[in-house]
PDB file of C-alpha atoms in Angstrom:
ATOM      1  CA  MET F   1      54.549  65.411 132.900  1.00 54.00           C
ATOM      2  CA  LYS F   2      54.275  69.105 133.741  1.00 50.00           C
ATOM      3  CA  LYS F   3      57.983  69.187 134.555  1.00 51.00           C
ATOM      4  CA  VAL F   4      58.769  67.595 131.200  1.00 47.00           C
ATOM      5  CA  VAL F   5      56.639  70.178 129.350  1.00 45.00           C
ATOM      6  CA  VAL F   6      58.176  73.085 131.263  1.00 44.00           C
ATOM      7  CA  GLY F   7      61.666  71.742 130.570  1.00 51.00           C
ATOM      8  CA  PHE F   8      60.878  71.360 126.875  1.00 47.00           C
ATOM      9  CA  ILE F   9      59.592  74.924 126.660  1.00 45.00           C
ATOM     10  CA  ALA F  10      62.718  76.180 128.414  1.00 46.00           C
ATOM     11  CA  LEU F  11      64.861  74.341 125.869  1.00 49.00           C
ATOM     12  CA  LEU F  12      62.949  75.938 122.995  1.00 46.00           C
ATOM     13  CA  VAL F  13      63.509  79.383 124.493  1.00 43.00           C
ATOM     14  CA  VAL F  14      67.263  78.757 124.704  1.00 45.00           C
ATOM     15  CA  LEU F  15      67.356  77.499 121.119  1.00 48.00           C
ATOM     16  CA  ALA F  16      65.397  80.522 119.959  1.00 44.00           C
ATOM     17  CA  ILE F  17      68.116  82.928 121.139  1.00 42.00           C
ATOM     18  CA  PRO F  18      69.791  84.233 117.969  1.00 49.00           C
ATOM     19  CA  LEU F  19      73.071  82.520 117.219  1.00 49.00           C
ATOM     20  CA  SER F  20      74.604  85.964 116.855  1.00 48.00           C
ATOM     21  CA  VAL F  21      74.327  86.431 120.637  1.00 49.00           C
ATOM     22  CA  HIS F  22      76.652  83.477 121.181  1.00 49.00           C
ATOM     23  CA  PHE F  23      79.028  84.475 118.381  1.00 48.00           C
ATOM     24  CA  ARG F  24      79.222  88.107 119.546  1.00 52.00           C
ATOM     25  CA  LYS F  25      80.427  87.060 122.983  1.00 60.00           C
ATOM     26  CA  ARG F  26      83.691  85.940 121.495  1.00 67.00           C
ATOM     27  CA  ALA F  27      84.052  87.887 118.237  1.00 87.00           C
ATOM     28  CA  ASP F  28      84.260  91.391 116.849  1.00 96.00           C
ATOM     29  CA  ILE F  29      83.395  90.273 113.307  1.00 98.00           C
ATOM     30  CA  VAL F  30      81.223  87.385 112.129  1.00 98.00           C
ATOM     31  CA  VAL F  31      81.996  86.151 108.595  1.00 98.00           C
ATOM     32  CA  GLY F  32      79.490  83.909 106.838  1.00 98.00           C
ATOM     33  CA  SER F  33      79.060  82.024 103.594  1.00 97.00           C
ATOM     34  CA  LYS F  34      76.580  79.827 101.760  1.00 95.00           C
ATOM     35  CA  HIS F  35      76.869  76.055 101.770  1.00 91.00           C
ATOM     36  CA  PHE F  36      78.781  75.309  98.551  1.00 89.00           C
ATOM     37  CA  THR F  37      82.526  74.892  98.128  1.00 92.00           C
ATOM     38  CA  GLU F  38      83.359  78.224  96.509  1.00 96.00           C
ATOM     39  CA  GLN F  39      81.553  80.171  99.206  1.00 97.00           C
ATOM     40  CA  LYS F  40      83.390  78.340 101.990  1.00 97.00           C
ATOM     41  CA  ILE F  41      86.748  79.094 100.357  1.00 97.00           C
ATOM     42  CA  LEU F  42      85.866  82.773  99.972  1.00 98.00           C
ATOM     43  CA  GLY F  43      84.548  82.979 103.535  1.00 98.00           C
ATOM     44  CA  GLU F  44      87.853  81.590 104.764  1.00 98.00           C
ATOM     45  CA  MET F  45      89.797  84.085 102.645  1.00 98.00           C
ATOM     46  CA  ILE F  46      87.851  86.976 104.147  1.00 98.00           C
ATOM     47  CA  ALA F  47      88.268  85.711 107.698  1.00 98.00           C
ATOM     48  CA  GLN F  48      91.988  84.958 107.320  1.00 98.00           C
ATOM     49  CA  LEU F  49      92.646  88.321 105.682  1.00 98.00           C
ATOM     50  CA  ILE F  50      90.998  90.178 108.573  1.00 98.00           C
ATOM     51  CA  GLU F  51      92.876  88.090 111.130  1.00 98.00           C
ATOM     52  CA  ALA F  52      96.206  88.726 109.376  1.00 98.00           C
ATOM     53  CA  HIS F  53      95.860  92.511 109.103  1.00 98.00           C
ATOM     54  CA  THR F  54      93.846  93.556 112.170  1.00 98.00           C
ATOM     55  CA  ASP F  55      93.535  92.713 115.849  1.00 97.00           C
ATOM     56  CA  LEU F  56      89.825  91.916 115.436  1.00 98.00           C
ATOM     57  CA  LYS F  57      88.518  88.580 116.614  1.00 98.00           C
ATOM     58  CA  VAL F  58      86.697  86.749 113.842  1.00 98.00           C
ATOM     59  CA  SER F  59      84.038  84.045 114.125  1.00 98.00           C
ATOM     60  CA  ARG F  60      83.086  81.938 111.128  1.00 98.00           C
ATOM     61  CA  ARG F  61      79.573  80.851 110.183  1.00 98.00           C
ATOM     62  CA  LEU F  62      80.426  79.149 106.917  1.00 97.00           C
ATOM     63  CA  GLY F  63      78.107  76.791 105.074  1.00 95.00           C
ATOM     64  CA  LEU F  64      74.766  78.466 105.794  1.00 95.00           C
ATOM     65  CA  GLN F  65      71.876  77.131 103.759  1.00 89.00           C
ATOM     66  CA  GLY F  66      71.316  79.383 100.784  1.00 87.00           C
ATOM     67  CA  THR F  67      71.029  83.013  99.722  1.00 93.00           C
ATOM     68  CA  LYS F  68      67.966  83.999 101.723  1.00 93.00           C
ATOM     69  CA  VAL F  69      69.477  82.704 104.980  1.00 96.00           C
ATOM     70  CA  CYS F  70      72.774  84.566 104.482  1.00 97.00           C
ATOM     71  CA  PHE F  71      71.071  87.761 103.404  1.00 98.00           C
ATOM     72  CA  ALA F  72      68.644  87.729 106.346  1.00 98.00           C
ATOM     73  CA  ALA F  73      71.544  87.100 108.755  1.00 98.00           C
ATOM     74  CA  LEU F  74      73.487  90.039 107.297  1.00 98.00           C
ATOM     75  CA  ARG F  75      70.472  92.329 107.334  1.00 98.00           C
ATOM     76  CA  GLU F  76      69.650  91.505 110.959  1.00 97.00           C
ATOM     77  CA  GLY F  77      73.254  91.785 112.157  1.00 97.00           C
ATOM     78  CA  ASP F  78      73.835  88.083 112.794  1.00 97.00           C
ATOM     79  CA  LEU F  79      76.581  88.312 110.132  1.00 98.00           C
ATOM     80  CA  ASP F  80      78.872  91.237 109.364  1.00 98.00           C
ATOM     81  CA  ILE F  81      80.302  90.064 106.058  1.00 98.00           C
ATOM     82  CA  TYR F  82      79.732  87.391 103.413  1.00 98.00           C
ATOM     83  CA  PRO F  83      80.438  86.956  99.663  1.00 98.00           C
ATOM     84  CA  ASP F  84      77.667  87.058  97.064  1.00 98.00           C
ATOM     85  CA  TYR F  85      77.009  87.604  93.363  1.00 98.00           C
ATOM     86  CA  THR F  86      75.467  90.566  91.549  1.00 98.00           C
ATOM     87  CA  GLY F  87      72.959  88.449  89.611  1.00 96.00           C
ATOM     88  CA  THR F  88      71.825  86.807  92.840  1.00 94.00           C
ATOM     89  CA  GLY F  89      71.258  90.212  94.395  1.00 97.00           C
ATOM     90  CA  LEU F  90      69.255  91.348  91.380  1.00 96.00           C
ATOM     91  CA  VAL F  91      67.092  88.264  90.847  1.00 92.00           C
ATOM     92  CA  ASN F  92      66.820  86.569  94.243  1.00 90.00           C
ATOM     93  CA  ILE F  93      66.832  89.473  96.694  1.00 96.00           C
ATOM     94  CA  LEU F  94      65.545  92.476  94.721  1.00 97.00           C
ATOM     95  CA  GLU F  95      63.312  90.078  92.750  1.00 94.00           C
ATOM     96  CA  GLU F  96      63.790  91.992  89.511  1.00 94.00           C
ATOM     97  CA  ASP F  97      63.982  90.644  85.975  1.00 90.00           C
ATOM     98  CA  TYR F  98      67.296  90.911  84.207  1.00 92.00           C
ATOM     99  CA  ASP F  99      67.286  93.209  81.177  1.00 92.00           C
ATOM    100  CA  PRO F 100      69.949  92.049  78.676  1.00 90.00           C
ATOM    101  CA  ALA F 101      70.558  95.720  77.874  1.00 92.00           C
ATOM    102  CA  GLN F 102      72.084  96.086  81.352  1.00 94.00           C
ATOM    103  CA  SER F 103      75.878  95.864  81.406  1.00 95.00           C
ATOM    104  CA  ARG F 104      77.820  94.155  84.194  1.00 96.00           C
ATOM    105  CA  GLN F 105      78.535  97.576  85.670  1.00 97.00           C
ATOM    106  CA  ASP F 106      74.860  98.557  85.412  1.00 98.00           C
ATOM    107  CA  VAL F 107      73.834  95.506  87.439  1.00 98.00           C
ATOM    108  CA  LEU F 108      76.531  96.120  90.049  1.00 98.00           C
ATOM    109  CA  GLU F 109      75.639  99.783  90.484  1.00 98.00           C
ATOM    110  CA  HIS F 110      71.943  99.003  90.709  1.00 98.00           C
ATOM    111  CA  VAL F 111      72.225  96.332  93.405  1.00 98.00           C
ATOM    112  CA  ARG F 112      74.834  98.450  95.215  1.00 98.00           C
ATOM    113  CA  ALA F 113      72.491 101.443  95.350  1.00 98.00           C
ATOM    114  CA  GLU F 114      69.389  99.461  96.352  1.00 98.00           C
ATOM    115  CA  TYR F 115      71.099  97.449  99.096  1.00 98.00           C
ATOM    116  CA  ALA F 116      72.603 100.636 100.547  1.00 98.00           C
ATOM    117  CA  ARG F 117      69.303 102.514 100.430  1.00 98.00           C
ATOM    118  CA  ARG F 118      67.074  99.751 101.783  1.00 98.00           C
ATOM    119  CA  TRP F 119      69.278  97.908 104.253  1.00 98.00           C
ATOM    120  CA  GLY F 120      72.553  99.744 104.810  1.00 98.00           C
ATOM    121  CA  ILE F 121      74.531  96.959 103.118  1.00 98.00           C
ATOM    122  CA  VAL F 122      77.659  97.737 101.097  1.00 98.00           C
ATOM    123  CA  TRP F 123      78.766  95.893  97.947  1.00 98.00           C
ATOM    124  CA  LEU F 124      82.549  96.198  97.743  1.00 98.00           C
ATOM    125  CA  ASP F 125      84.405  96.009  94.431  1.00 98.00           C
ATOM    126  CA  PRO F 126      84.277  92.721  92.447  1.00 98.00           C
ATOM    127  CA  LEU F 127      86.854  90.057  93.256  1.00 98.00           C
ATOM    128  CA  GLY F 128      87.782  89.490  89.611  1.00 98.00           C
ATOM    129  CA  PHE F 129      85.612  86.566  88.532  1.00 98.00           C
ATOM    130  CA  ALA F 130      81.972  85.806  87.837  1.00 97.00           C
ATOM    131  CA  ASN F 131      80.323  82.533  88.758  1.00 96.00           C
ATOM    132  CA  THR F 132      77.405  82.527  86.412  1.00 94.00           C
ATOM    133  CA  TYR F 133      74.860  79.831  85.737  1.00 92.00           C
ATOM    134  CA  ALA F 134      75.580  78.044  82.470  1.00 95.00           C
ATOM    135  CA  PHE F 135      74.562  74.957  80.524  1.00 97.00           C
ATOM    136  CA  ALA F 136      77.203  72.251  80.185  1.00 98.00           C
ATOM    137  CA  MET F 137      77.580  69.172  77.998  1.00 98.00           C
ATOM    138  CA  ARG F 138      80.241  66.518  77.568  1.00 98.00           C
ATOM    139  CA  GLY F 139      82.818  68.045  75.276  1.00 97.00           C
ATOM    140  CA  ASP F 140      82.919  65.151  72.820  1.00 97.00           C
ATOM    141  CA  GLN F 141      79.124  65.013  72.466  1.00 98.00           C
ATOM    142  CA  ALA F 142      78.871  68.776  71.964  1.00 98.00           C
ATOM    143  CA  GLU F 143      81.569  68.559  69.285  1.00 97.00           C
ATOM    144  CA  GLU F 144      79.865  65.657  67.546  1.00 97.00           C
ATOM    145  CA  LEU F 145      76.475  67.433  67.469  1.00 98.00           C
ATOM    146  CA  GLY F 146      77.903  70.844  66.586  1.00 98.00           C
ATOM    147  CA  ILE F 147      76.567  72.506  69.739  1.00 98.00           C
ATOM    148  CA  ALA F 148      78.514  75.551  70.895  1.00 98.00           C
ATOM    149  CA  LYS F 149      75.773  77.879  72.110  1.00 98.00           C
ATOM    150  CA  VAL F 150      72.416  77.466  73.805  1.00 98.00           C
ATOM    151  CA  SER F 151      70.396  78.266  70.695  1.00 98.00           C
ATOM    152  CA  ASP F 152      72.076  75.289  68.961  1.00 98.00           C
ATOM    153  CA  LEU F 153      70.136  73.013  71.298  1.00 97.00           C
ATOM    154  CA  GLU F 154      66.906  73.719  69.405  1.00 97.00           C
ATOM    155  CA  LYS F 155      67.837  71.268  66.631  1.00 96.00           C
ATOM    156  CA  HIS F 156      68.284  68.533  69.243  1.00 96.00           C
ATOM    157  CA  LYS F 157      65.544  69.446  71.711  1.00 94.00           C
ATOM    158  CA  GLU F 158      63.713  66.126  71.281  1.00 92.00           C
ATOM    159  CA  THR F 159      66.760  63.940  71.900  1.00 94.00           C
ATOM    160  CA  ILE F 160      68.903  65.851  74.398  1.00 95.00           C
ATOM    161  CA  ARG F 161      68.346  64.556  77.944  1.00 96.00           C
ATOM    162  CA  PRO F 162      68.497  67.449  80.434  1.00 97.00           C
ATOM    163  CA  GLY F 163      69.257  66.863  84.107  1.00 96.00           C
ATOM    164  CA  PHE F 164      68.899  69.918  86.337  1.00 95.00           C
ATOM    165  CA  ASP F 165      69.434  70.734  89.980  1.00 90.00           C
ATOM    166  CA  HIS F 166      66.119  70.890  91.883  1.00 84.00           C
ATOM    167  CA  GLU F 167      66.775  74.524  92.882  1.00 80.00           C
ATOM    168  CA  TYR F 168      67.561  75.589  89.328  1.00 87.00           C
ATOM    169  CA  THR F 169      64.142  74.409  88.120  1.00 87.00           C
ATOM    170  CA  THR F 170      62.501  76.901  90.510  1.00 83.00           C
ATOM    171  CA  ARG F 171      64.599  79.879  89.414  1.00 83.00           C
ATOM    172  CA  PRO F 172      63.326  82.759  87.220  1.00 83.00           C
ATOM    173  CA  GLU F 173      65.879  81.953  84.521  1.00 86.00           C
ATOM    174  CA  PHE F 174      64.539  78.431  84.096  1.00 89.00           C
ATOM    175  CA  LYS F 175      60.979  79.718  83.899  1.00 89.00           C
ATOM    176  CA  ARG F 176      61.967  82.286  81.257  1.00 90.00           C
ATOM    177  CA  PHE F 177      63.939  79.867  79.068  1.00 94.00           C
ATOM    178  CA  GLY F 178      61.162  79.298  76.516  1.00 94.00           C
ATOM    179  CA  GLU F 179      60.382  83.007  76.292  1.00 94.00           C
ATOM    180  CA  VAL F 180      64.028  83.981  75.730  1.00 94.00           C
ATOM    181  CA  TYR F 181      65.115  81.151  73.403  1.00 96.00           C
ATOM    182  CA  GLY F 182      61.842  80.373  71.652  1.00 96.00           C
ATOM    183  CA  PHE F 183      61.815  76.632  72.419  1.00 95.00           C
ATOM    184  CA  THR F 184      61.744  74.324  75.427  1.00 92.00           C
ATOM    185  CA  LEU F 185      63.909  71.380  76.366  1.00 87.00           C
ATOM    186  CA  GLY F 186      61.101  68.848  76.395  1.00 73.00           C
ATOM    187  CA  GLU F 187      58.935  67.404  79.116  1.00 75.00           C
ATOM    188  CA  LYS F 188      61.350  64.797  80.449  1.00 82.00           C
ATOM    189  CA  ILE F 189      63.744  66.806  82.581  1.00 92.00           C
ATOM    190  CA  THR F 190      65.481  64.769  85.262  1.00 94.00           C
ATOM    191  CA  ARG F 191      65.655  66.667  88.545  1.00 92.00           C
ATOM    192  CA  LEU F 192      68.864  65.907  90.398  1.00 91.00           C
ATOM    193  CA  ASP F 193      70.512  66.580  93.710  1.00 86.00           C
ATOM    194  CA  PRO F 194      73.161  69.282  93.053  1.00 78.00           C
ATOM    195  CA  ASP F 195      75.921  66.913  94.164  1.00 77.00           C
ATOM    196  CA  LEU F 196      74.907  64.440  91.443  1.00 89.00           C
ATOM    197  CA  THR F 197      74.527  66.624  88.345  1.00 93.00           C
ATOM    198  CA  TYR F 198      78.161  66.509  87.186  1.00 93.00           C
ATOM    199  CA  LYS F 199      78.450  62.795  87.992  1.00 93.00           C
ATOM    200  CA  ALA F 200      75.297  62.070  85.978  1.00 96.00           C
ATOM    201  CA  LEU F 201      76.654  63.993  82.992  1.00 97.00           C
ATOM    202  CA  LYS F 202      80.066  62.335  83.172  1.00 95.00           C
ATOM    203  CA  GLU F 203      78.464  58.872  83.377  1.00 96.00           C
ATOM    204  CA  GLU F 204      76.134  59.724  80.429  1.00 97.00           C
ATOM    205  CA  SER F 205      72.905  59.395  82.406  1.00 96.00           C
ATOM    206  CA  VAL F 206      71.997  62.864  81.099  1.00 97.00           C
ATOM    207  CA  ASP F 207      73.342  65.044  78.276  1.00 98.00           C
ATOM    208  CA  LEU F 208      72.845  68.585  79.574  1.00 98.00           C
ATOM    209  CA  ILE F 209      73.123  70.078  83.058  1.00 97.00           C
ATOM    210  CA  ASP F 210      72.966  73.449  84.736  1.00 95.00           C
ATOM    211  CA  ALA F 211      76.483  74.307  85.883  1.00 94.00           C
ATOM    212  CA  PHE F 212      78.418  77.027  87.641  1.00 92.00           C
ATOM    213  CA  SER F 213      81.062  78.577  85.421  1.00 94.00           C
ATOM    214  CA  THR F 214      83.826  78.353  88.050  1.00 96.00           C
ATOM    215  CA  ASP F 215      83.226  74.723  88.995  1.00 93.00           C
ATOM    216  CA  GLY F 216      86.512  72.838  88.845  1.00 90.00           C
ATOM    217  CA  ARG F 217      84.877  69.751  87.397  1.00 91.00           C
ATOM    218  CA  ILE F 218      84.259  71.532  84.084  1.00 93.00           C
ATOM    219  CA  ALA F 219      87.921  71.268  83.096  1.00 89.00           C
ATOM    220  CA  ALA F 220      88.548  68.009  84.965  1.00 89.00           C
ATOM    221  CA  TYR F 221      85.674  66.214  83.211  1.00 93.00           C
ATOM    222  CA  GLU F 222      86.318  67.885  79.817  1.00 95.00           C
ATOM    223  CA  LEU F 223      82.909  69.534  79.691  1.00 96.00           C
ATOM    224  CA  ARG F 224      81.839  72.324  77.363  1.00 97.00           C
ATOM    225  CA  LEU F 225      80.003  75.388  78.642  1.00 96.00           C
ATOM    226  CA  LEU F 226      77.489  76.582  76.064  1.00 97.00           C
ATOM    227  CA  GLU F 227      77.484  80.254  75.143  1.00 97.00           C
ATOM    228  CA  ASP F 228      74.402  82.017  76.503  1.00 96.00           C
ATOM    229  CA  ASP F 229      73.907  83.762  73.175  1.00 96.00           C
ATOM    230  CA  LYS F 230      70.525  85.330  74.043  1.00 95.00           C
ATOM    231  CA  HIS F 231      71.527  86.431  77.537  1.00 93.00           C
ATOM    232  CA  LEU F 232      69.196  84.366  79.673  1.00 94.00           C
ATOM    233  CA  PHE F 233      71.459  84.709  82.701  1.00 94.00           C
ATOM    234  CA  PRO F 234      72.456  87.997  84.335  1.00 95.00           C
ATOM    235  CA  PRO F 235      76.106  88.650  85.217  1.00 96.00           C
ATOM    236  CA  TYR F 236      77.141  87.054  88.509  1.00 96.00           C
ATOM    237  CA  ASP F 237      80.215  89.043  89.504  1.00 98.00           C
ATOM    238  CA  CYS F 238      81.414  88.001  92.954  1.00 98.00           C
ATOM    239  CA  CYS F 239      81.780  90.711  95.601  1.00 98.00           C
ATOM    240  CA  VAL F 240      82.186  90.987  99.355  1.00 98.00           C
ATOM    241  CA  LEU F 241      79.078  92.306 101.118  1.00 98.00           C
ATOM    242  CA  ALA F 242      79.363  94.072 104.476  1.00 98.00           C
ATOM    243  CA  ARG F 243      77.065  95.889 106.868  1.00 98.00           C
ATOM    244  CA  ARG F 244      77.672  99.638 106.671  1.00 98.00           C
ATOM    245  CA  ALA F 245      77.456  99.815 110.475  1.00 98.00           C
ATOM    246  CA  THR F 246      80.305  97.297 110.725  1.00 98.00           C
ATOM    247  CA  LEU F 247      82.503  99.274 108.320  1.00 98.00           C
ATOM    248  CA  ASP F 248      81.760 102.485 110.227  1.00 98.00           C
ATOM    249  CA  THR F 249      82.701 100.845 113.521  1.00 98.00           C
ATOM    250  CA  HIS F 250      85.857  99.243 112.086  1.00 98.00           C
ATOM    251  CA  PRO F 251      86.933 101.529 109.198  1.00 97.00           C
ATOM    252  CA  GLU F 252      90.207  99.623 108.788  1.00 98.00           C
ATOM    253  CA  LEU F 253      88.173  96.790 107.249  1.00 98.00           C
ATOM    254  CA  ARG F 254      87.640  98.717 104.016  1.00 98.00           C
ATOM    255  CA  ASP F 255      91.346  98.721 103.162  1.00 98.00           C
ATOM    256  CA  VAL F 256      91.786  95.129 104.306  1.00 98.00           C
ATOM    257  CA  LEU F 257      88.903  93.787 102.221  1.00 98.00           C
ATOM    258  CA  ALA F 258      89.934  95.927  99.243  1.00 98.00           C
ATOM    259  CA  ARG F 259      92.989  93.673  98.909  1.00 98.00           C
ATOM    260  CA  LEU F 260      90.712  91.014  97.402  1.00 98.00           C
ATOM    261  CA  ALA F 261      89.323  93.320  94.696  1.00 98.00           C
ATOM    262  CA  GLY F 262      90.321  91.982  91.283  1.00 98.00           C
ATOM    263  CA  ALA F 263      92.605  89.405  92.913  1.00 98.00           C
ATOM    264  CA  ILE F 264      90.928  86.164  91.799  1.00 98.00           C
ATOM    265  CA  SER F 265      90.704  85.106  88.167  1.00 97.00           C
ATOM    266  CA  PRO F 266      88.041  82.662  86.910  1.00 95.00           C
ATOM    267  CA  ASP F 267      90.727  80.014  86.283  1.00 94.00           C
ATOM    268  CA  GLU F 268      92.145  80.442  89.785  1.00 97.00           C
ATOM    269  CA  MET F 269      88.711  80.040  91.322  1.00 97.00           C
ATOM    270  CA  GLN F 270      88.094  76.911  89.232  1.00 94.00           C
ATOM    271  CA  VAL F 271      91.356  75.345  90.409  1.00 94.00           C
ATOM    272  CA  MET F 272      90.597  76.141  94.056  1.00 96.00           C
ATOM    273  CA  ASN F 273      87.097  74.719  93.813  1.00 94.00           C
ATOM    274  CA  TYR F 274      88.399  71.502  92.298  1.00 93.00           C
ATOM    275  CA  ALA F 275      91.081  71.194  94.974  1.00 94.00           C
ATOM    276  CA  VAL F 276      88.376  71.057  97.642  1.00 93.00           C
ATOM    277  CA  THR F 277      85.776  69.116  95.663  1.00 82.00           C
ATOM    278  CA  ASP F 278      87.830  66.177  94.422  1.00 70.00           C
ATOM    279  CA  GLU F 279      91.136  66.297  96.264  1.00 69.00           C
ATOM    280  CA  VAL F 280      89.631  66.403  99.762  1.00 77.00           C
ATOM    281  CA  ARG F 281      91.517  69.536 100.835  1.00 92.00           C
ATOM    282  CA  SER F 282      89.843  71.879 103.296  1.00 96.00           C
ATOM    283  CA  PRO F 283      88.546  75.321 102.253  1.00 97.00           C
ATOM    284  CA  ALA F 284      90.749  76.829 104.977  1.00 98.00           C
ATOM    285  CA  ALA F 285      93.920  75.251 103.587  1.00 97.00           C
ATOM    286  CA  VAL F 286      93.138  76.215  99.984  1.00 97.00           C
ATOM    287  CA  ALA F 287      92.284  79.797 101.003  1.00 98.00           C
ATOM    288  CA  ALA F 288      95.488  80.138 103.062  1.00 98.00           C
ATOM    289  CA  GLU F 289      97.639  78.859 100.203  1.00 98.00           C
ATOM    290  CA  PHE F 290      96.086  81.310  97.746  1.00 98.00           C
ATOM    291  CA  LEU F 291      96.445  84.324 100.057  1.00 98.00           C
ATOM    292  CA  LYS F 292     100.113  83.545 100.711  1.00 98.00           C
ATOM    293  CA  ARG F 293     100.887  82.916  97.037  1.00 97.00           C
ATOM    294  CA  LYS F 294      99.332  86.277  96.121  1.00 97.00           C
ATOM    295  CA  GLY F 295     101.176  88.072  98.905  1.00 98.00           C
ATOM    296  CA  LEU F 296      97.902  89.121 100.529  1.00 98.00           C
ATOM    297  CA  VAL F 297      98.944  87.828 103.954  1.00 96.00           C
ATOM    298  CA  PRO F 298     102.403  87.565 105.526  1.00 91.00           C
TER     299      PRO F 298
END
């Protein structure tokens, strides 16, 4: 029994060794991403771009579980680079309320300055699209009810059936909805697994979901994104984040990563997301095709 206990403890010690130790043995740069489709595509783009234009060895840690995990890994040096969004930096990491008076550039400059000052993390220039939270409805229902913006929902608040991702219902934006818009969406909100929200809306199990503005299913399912006319959501411009120490050690990375600045339009990101989501193509293949088409890799 003692041998079993000692062996178990030894196993725990091995498992407790940071994954970065294992990745660093075979890589100069570790690129990460969160767990959803768009992030995996972007992580692949970053990794493939570095591999195409430098001699650096790249390891991938794509599909990590959520913002806090990726940020902690970057801060501690387990990751060197990963993509993120300005609104996420403001609300989730800096834990600040969004002031609608702030412009997109204001939010970017603020998170850029605070990340650099506190943690030595660099926000590079935006990639050209924002993936903001939004509310979506079936296009035909929205047309029939005359709903084009979020404030239009007030007239239908007793009959509209919302279905939201579990995580969204814990976010600051959800908690501030009543304060910003002056009404609530009723007591009967269905909480859904994020993989089921679009399916539930398409199959008419719910009438309103929280969506991401670059999700490919929006066009494919003929959904309507409602205008956030009272600015509940901050801007979510996508950028590449990198450790300053990594950029100082490998200064060639700045020029390489700058190739992605302004290179991806919202429509292009939507098409790529849909290609992976519903056409069963890999993030690596979709990323490679995009980089070649844009002339960003040989």
